[in-house]
Each structure stands twice: as C-alpha cells, then as structure tokens.
XYZ file of C-alpha atoms in Angstrom:
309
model
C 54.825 -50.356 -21.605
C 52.384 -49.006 -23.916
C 53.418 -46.839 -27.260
C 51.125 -43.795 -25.377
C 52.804 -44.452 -22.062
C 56.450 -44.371 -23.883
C 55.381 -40.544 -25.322
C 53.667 -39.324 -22.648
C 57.113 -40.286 -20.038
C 59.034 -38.118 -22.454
C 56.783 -35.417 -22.570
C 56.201 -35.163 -18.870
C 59.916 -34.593 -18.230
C 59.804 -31.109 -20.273
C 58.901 -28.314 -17.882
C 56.770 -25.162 -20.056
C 60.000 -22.936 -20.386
C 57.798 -19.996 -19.905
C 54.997 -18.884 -17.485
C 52.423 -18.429 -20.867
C 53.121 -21.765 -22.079
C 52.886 -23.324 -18.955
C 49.188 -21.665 -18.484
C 48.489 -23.021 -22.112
C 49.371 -26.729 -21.090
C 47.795 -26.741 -17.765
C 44.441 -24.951 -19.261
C 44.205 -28.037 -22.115
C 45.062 -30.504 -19.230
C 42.005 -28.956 -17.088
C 39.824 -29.285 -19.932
C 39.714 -32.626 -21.070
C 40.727 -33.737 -17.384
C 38.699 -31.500 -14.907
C 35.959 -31.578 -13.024
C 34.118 -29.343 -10.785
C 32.283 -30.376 -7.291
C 29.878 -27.846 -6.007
C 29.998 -27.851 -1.924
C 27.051 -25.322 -1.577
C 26.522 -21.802 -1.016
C 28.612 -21.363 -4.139
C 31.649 -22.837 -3.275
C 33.594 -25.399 -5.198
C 36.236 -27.775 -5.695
C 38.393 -29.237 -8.826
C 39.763 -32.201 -9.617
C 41.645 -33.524 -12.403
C 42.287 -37.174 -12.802
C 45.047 -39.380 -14.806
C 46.218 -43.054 -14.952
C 50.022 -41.503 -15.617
C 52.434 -40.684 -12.705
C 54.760 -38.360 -14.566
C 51.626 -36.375 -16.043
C 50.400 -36.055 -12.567
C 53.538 -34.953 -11.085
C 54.355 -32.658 -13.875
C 50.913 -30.809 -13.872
C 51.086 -30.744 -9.664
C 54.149 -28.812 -9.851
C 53.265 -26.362 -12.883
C 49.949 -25.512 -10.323
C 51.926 -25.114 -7.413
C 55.266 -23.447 -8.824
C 53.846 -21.829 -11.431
C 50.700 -20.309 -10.248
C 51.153 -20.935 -6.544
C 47.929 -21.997 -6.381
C 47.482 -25.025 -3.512
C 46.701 -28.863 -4.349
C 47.393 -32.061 -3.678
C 47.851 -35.499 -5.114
C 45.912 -38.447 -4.343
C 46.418 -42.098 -5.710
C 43.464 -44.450 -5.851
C 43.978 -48.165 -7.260
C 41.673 -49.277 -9.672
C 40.957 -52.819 -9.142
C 39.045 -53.197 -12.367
C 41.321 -52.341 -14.805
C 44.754 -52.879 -12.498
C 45.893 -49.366 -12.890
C 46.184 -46.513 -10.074
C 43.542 -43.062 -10.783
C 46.284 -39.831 -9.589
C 44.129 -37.100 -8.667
C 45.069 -33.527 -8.374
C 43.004 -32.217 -5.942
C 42.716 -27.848 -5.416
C 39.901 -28.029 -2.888
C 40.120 -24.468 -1.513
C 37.888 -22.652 -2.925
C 39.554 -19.373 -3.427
C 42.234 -21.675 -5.118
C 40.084 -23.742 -7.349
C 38.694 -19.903 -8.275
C 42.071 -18.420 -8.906
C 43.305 -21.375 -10.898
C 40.089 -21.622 -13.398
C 39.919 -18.106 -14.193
C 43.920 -18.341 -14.699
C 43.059 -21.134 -17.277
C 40.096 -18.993 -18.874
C 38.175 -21.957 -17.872
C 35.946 -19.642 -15.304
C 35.414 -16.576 -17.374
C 33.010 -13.530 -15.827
C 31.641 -16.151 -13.669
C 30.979 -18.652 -15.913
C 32.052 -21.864 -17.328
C 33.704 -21.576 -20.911
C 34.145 -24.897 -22.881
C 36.112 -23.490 -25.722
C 38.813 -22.699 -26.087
C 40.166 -19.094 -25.051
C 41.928 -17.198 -27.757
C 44.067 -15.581 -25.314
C 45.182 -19.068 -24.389
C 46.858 -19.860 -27.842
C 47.627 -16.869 -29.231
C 51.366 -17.627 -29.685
C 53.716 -20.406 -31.224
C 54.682 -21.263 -28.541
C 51.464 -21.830 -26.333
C 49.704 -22.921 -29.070
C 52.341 -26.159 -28.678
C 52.012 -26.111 -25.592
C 48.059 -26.760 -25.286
C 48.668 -29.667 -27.772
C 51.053 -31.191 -25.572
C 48.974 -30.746 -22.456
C 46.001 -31.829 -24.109
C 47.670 -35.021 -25.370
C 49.262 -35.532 -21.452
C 45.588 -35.391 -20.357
C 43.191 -37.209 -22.707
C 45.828 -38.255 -25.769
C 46.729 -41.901 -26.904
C 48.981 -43.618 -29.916
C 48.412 -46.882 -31.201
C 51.109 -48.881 -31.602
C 52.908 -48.707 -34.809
C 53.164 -52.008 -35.977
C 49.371 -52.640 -35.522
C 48.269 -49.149 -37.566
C 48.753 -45.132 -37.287
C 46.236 -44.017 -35.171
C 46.593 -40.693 -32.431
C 43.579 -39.504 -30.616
C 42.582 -36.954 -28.085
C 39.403 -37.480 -25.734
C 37.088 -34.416 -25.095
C 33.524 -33.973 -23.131
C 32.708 -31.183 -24.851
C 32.154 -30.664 -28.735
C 33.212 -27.024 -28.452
C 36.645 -27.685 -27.400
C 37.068 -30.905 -30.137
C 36.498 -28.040 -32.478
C 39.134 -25.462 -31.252
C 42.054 -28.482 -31.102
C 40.541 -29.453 -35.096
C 41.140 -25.894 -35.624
C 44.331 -25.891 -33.946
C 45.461 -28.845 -35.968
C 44.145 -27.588 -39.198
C 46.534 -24.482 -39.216
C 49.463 -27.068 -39.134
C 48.270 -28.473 -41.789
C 47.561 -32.071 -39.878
C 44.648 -33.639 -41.370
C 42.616 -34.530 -38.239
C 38.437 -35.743 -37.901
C 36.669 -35.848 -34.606
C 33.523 -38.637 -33.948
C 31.391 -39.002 -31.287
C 32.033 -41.835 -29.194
C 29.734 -42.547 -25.929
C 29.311 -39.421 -23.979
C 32.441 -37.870 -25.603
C 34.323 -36.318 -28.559
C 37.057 -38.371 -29.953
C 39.507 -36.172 -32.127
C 41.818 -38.449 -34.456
C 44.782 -38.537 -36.982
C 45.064 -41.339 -39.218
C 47.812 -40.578 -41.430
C 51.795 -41.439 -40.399
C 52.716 -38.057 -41.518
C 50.543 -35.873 -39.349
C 51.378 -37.965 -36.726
C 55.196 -37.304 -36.706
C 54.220 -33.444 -37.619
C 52.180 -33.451 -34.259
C 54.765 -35.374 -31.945
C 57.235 -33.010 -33.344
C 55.181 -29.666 -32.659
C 54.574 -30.919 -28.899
C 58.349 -32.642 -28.148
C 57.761 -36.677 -28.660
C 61.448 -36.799 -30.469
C 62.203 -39.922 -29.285
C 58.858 -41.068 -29.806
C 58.928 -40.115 -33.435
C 62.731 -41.865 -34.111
C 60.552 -44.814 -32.279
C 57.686 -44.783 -34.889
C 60.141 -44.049 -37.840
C 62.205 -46.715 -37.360
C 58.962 -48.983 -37.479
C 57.857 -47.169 -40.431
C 60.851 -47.944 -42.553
C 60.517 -51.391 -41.200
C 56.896 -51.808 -42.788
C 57.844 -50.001 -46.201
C 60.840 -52.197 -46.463
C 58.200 -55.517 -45.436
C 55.713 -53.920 -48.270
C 58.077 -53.437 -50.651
C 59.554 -57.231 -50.410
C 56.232 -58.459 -50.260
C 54.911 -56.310 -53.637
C 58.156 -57.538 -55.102
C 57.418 -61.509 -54.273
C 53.975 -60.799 -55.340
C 55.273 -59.558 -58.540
C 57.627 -62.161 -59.542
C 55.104 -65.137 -58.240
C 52.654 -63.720 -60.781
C 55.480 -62.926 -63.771
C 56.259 -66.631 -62.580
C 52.552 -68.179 -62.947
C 52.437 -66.334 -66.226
C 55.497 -67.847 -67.302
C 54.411 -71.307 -66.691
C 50.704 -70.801 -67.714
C 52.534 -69.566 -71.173
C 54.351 -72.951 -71.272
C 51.671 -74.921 -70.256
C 49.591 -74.060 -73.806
C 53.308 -74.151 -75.632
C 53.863 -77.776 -74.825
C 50.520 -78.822 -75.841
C 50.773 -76.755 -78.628
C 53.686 -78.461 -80.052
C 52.305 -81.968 -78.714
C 49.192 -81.230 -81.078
C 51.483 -80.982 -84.161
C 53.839 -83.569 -83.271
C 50.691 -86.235 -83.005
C 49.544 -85.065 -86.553
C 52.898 -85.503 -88.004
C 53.426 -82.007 -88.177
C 56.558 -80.934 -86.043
C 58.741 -82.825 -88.325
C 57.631 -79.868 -90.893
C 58.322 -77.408 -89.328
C 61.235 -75.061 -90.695
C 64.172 -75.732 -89.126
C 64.056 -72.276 -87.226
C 60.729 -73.186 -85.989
C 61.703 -77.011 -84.738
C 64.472 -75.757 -82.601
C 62.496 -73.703 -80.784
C 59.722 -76.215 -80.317
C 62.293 -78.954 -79.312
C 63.946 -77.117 -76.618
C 60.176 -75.984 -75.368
C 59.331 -79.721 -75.518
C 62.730 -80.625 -73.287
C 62.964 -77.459 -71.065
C 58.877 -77.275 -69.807
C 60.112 -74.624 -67.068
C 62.611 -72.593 -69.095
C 62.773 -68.995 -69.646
C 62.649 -67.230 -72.610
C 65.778 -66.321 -72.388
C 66.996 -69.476 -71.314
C 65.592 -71.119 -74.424
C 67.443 -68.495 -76.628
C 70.906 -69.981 -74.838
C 69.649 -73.533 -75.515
C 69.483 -73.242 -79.335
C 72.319 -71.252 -79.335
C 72.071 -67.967 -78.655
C 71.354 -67.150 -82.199
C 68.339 -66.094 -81.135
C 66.987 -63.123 -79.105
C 63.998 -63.372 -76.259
C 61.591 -61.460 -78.294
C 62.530 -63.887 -81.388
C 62.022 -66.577 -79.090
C 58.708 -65.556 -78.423
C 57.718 -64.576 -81.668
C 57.815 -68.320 -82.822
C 56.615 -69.927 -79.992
C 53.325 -67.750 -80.708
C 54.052 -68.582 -84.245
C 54.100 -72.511 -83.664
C 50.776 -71.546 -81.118
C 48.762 -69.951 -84.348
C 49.958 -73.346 -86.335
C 48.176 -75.834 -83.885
C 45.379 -73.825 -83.659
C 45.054 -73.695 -87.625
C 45.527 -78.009 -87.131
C 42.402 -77.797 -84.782
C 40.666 -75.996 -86.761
C-alpha cells in the first residue's frame, strides 16, 4: 500500500465532529473532485469521482447524514491502470442544487471556483477543507524516496485560496501548472508534518518521523565516514612526501646529520609509513607531543627541499 493510501485510510475513519466542518470537507472534496452534467432545460447532475474506498464511503455518508441530500455510489474498474473509479453520484436535480449551494459551490446561480470565505472562516473548518481537499485530490511521496505532498486542482482560483490557506500556517507551499491542472506542493519535511498534523495524519506523521530519523542518522554516518576517509587520505598523502622526504636526505648522506631529535622522528616515519602522529610520538617515546611531531617532520620536509634545491 502506497504512503498516500496509508494517510488517506486514517483520515477517512474521522467523521467532521461538527455540521460546519463537515460542510468545509465535503465543499474542498467537491471542488477538486466534482463535476457537473447538464441534462437540458437547466437541469443537472454531479458527480464526484475517487480511486479510494474509505474516501468514498466517508464523503457518501457526510452527504447523506449530514445534509440529507440523496446519492449513490457506483464502482467502475479501471482496466488500464488496475484500480476501481468510486463515484458518488446526486443525480436529482433538486439534490445536486441543494448540495452545491450548501458547498458555496452554486452561488446566486452561478458557478464559484474559489473558495468561499464563509467556508473557512473558523479553526476548525479551515482544517477541515485541508483534510477534504487532501481526501480528494492529495498525495505523499514516500519518505525514503524524498518529501514531497501535493494537492491537484482544475482551477487556478482555488490553488490560490488552499496557497493562502497554507500560508497563514506558516507552511511554505508553491503551486505549477501541470497539463490541464494546478498542482499545489510542499517540499520541505517540516511543513509536511505541520500539515498532516493540522488535518489528523498522526499516525502518518510517527510513520514519516521514524523514517526521518532513520535518514539523519544514515547522513550523519555517512558525513562522518566521509570525514575520516578524507582526514585519512590526508594523512597518508602527508606521509607519502615524508618518506620521500627523508629518502632524499638519506641518499645524499644527510639523515645521518641530522640532530638526534630530528633522526628519531625521521626513523620511526621511515619504519611506520601508515602511522599517526600520535602514534609516532609513542614510538620515540612519548617524549614528544603530536604538534612536536609535526613540527619536525615539516622541519626535515624544508631540509630536503633546501638538498633539491
């Protein structure tokens, strides 16, 4: 089952406590979902369509409990893409009426594409057209792969009442045109858990959490292996230009005049190629600190370049 799929069954289980908030989530369903067929002489018919059986259930029963407004649910299999179309059907036309202008959808006899004010003018329905938009048009990548949440609209007015929506929670969201519709998106993890939260996806978000801390613990081990293969290559680039260093002096009779400091230091580099720093400071005796170690390595570096030159 898909990451979407996984959200939207948890969100389809959660009834609109109140009568407002179920108008709210049925009015963003009908929008991004709906569709109107004229049968002449003015009358009409809508339909709303989804691929998800809870969704359809869920928004069947808000229309027919909540508004007691009369539908009915057809399934149609999709032998293309192996899924089953549910569609709510309100084909009397008084009902189809009644239920629009319930939604603000039909307003003064005419269609409205926006998004009604009335609709989302509290907390609590403003929630609830987020979740009913996301039931009817929404989708979430899967974790692992990238953050990614989007919502599918037909119409550019209503893309920019849910940006506006989002905006005043503070969740950074774009919208792009994609074919004949409106794609609104949110890219970033954070806005994503702020969203599922706002419309009810808990389990959803513990979901995507967990995989979160699962990457930033995988990034983290990988920055750190990074790191120490690169403090490593530096290490043994470092010893590389030591050894010949101290090969350069010892084939023009040099090494032998070294101080004695100096030798010591240059012997246990010639014996110990892959040795630390601090690992050569233990091998002469631990007389010697890292730093001091380094200091005349460089040191016996500056000599066999003054030999060259």
């Amino acid at each position: 089952m898909s990451f979407s799929a996984t959200a939207k069954d948890e969100l389809a289980r959660k009834a609109p406590e109140k009568d407002c908030c179920a108008v709210a989530e049925l009015a963003a369903f009908a929008h991004v979902t709906g569709h109107m067929e004229l049968k002449g002489l003015g009358n009409f018919e809508f339909y709303m369509n989804t691929e998800h059986a809870p969704t359809a259930r869920c928004m069947l029963s808000l229309i027919k409990t909540r508004l007691q407004v009369g539908a009915r649910l057809i399934t149609k299999e999709n032998r293309l893409k192996k899924k089953h179309i549910y569609t709510i059907m309100v084909e009397d036309y008084a009902d189809a009426k009644r239920l629009l202008t319930t939604l603000k959808i039909l307003d003064e006899g005419r269609m409205r594409f926006d998004i009604h004010r009335e609709l989302i003018k509290k907390e609590c329905c403003r929630t609830s057209f987020l979740r009913g938009a996301f039931l009817g048009s929404g989708s979430i990548s899967d974790p692992e792969k990238g953050y990614h949440l989007e919502f599918v609209a037909s119409k550019q007015e209503f893309a920019n009442g849910l940006l506006n929506i989002l905006s005043s929670y503070e969740i950074k969201a774009k919208s792009i045109t994609r074919k004949d519709s409106v794609v609104v998106y949110v890219k970033e993890s954070d806005s994503i858990i702020k969203l599922l939260t706002l419309i009810g996806a808990h389990s959803t978000i513990l979901a995507l959490e967990n995989i979160r801390i699962s990457k930033d613990m995988m990034n983290n081990i990988n920055r750190a292996a990074n790191c120490e293969a690169a403090n490593y290559s530096k290490t043994v680039d470092a010893s590389i230009k030591q050894v010949q260093a101290i090969m350069r002096l010892k084939a023009a009779g040099e090494l032998e005049n070294l101080n004695p400091t100096l030798f010591a230091v240059a012997e246990a580099r010639l014996n110990n190629h892959q040795a630390t720093l601090s690992e050569l400071a233990e091998i002469i005796g631990g007389k010697v600190g890292k730093s001091g170690i380094n200091h005349r390595l460089r040191k016996i570096c500056e000599l066999a370049d003054k030999l060259d030159e």
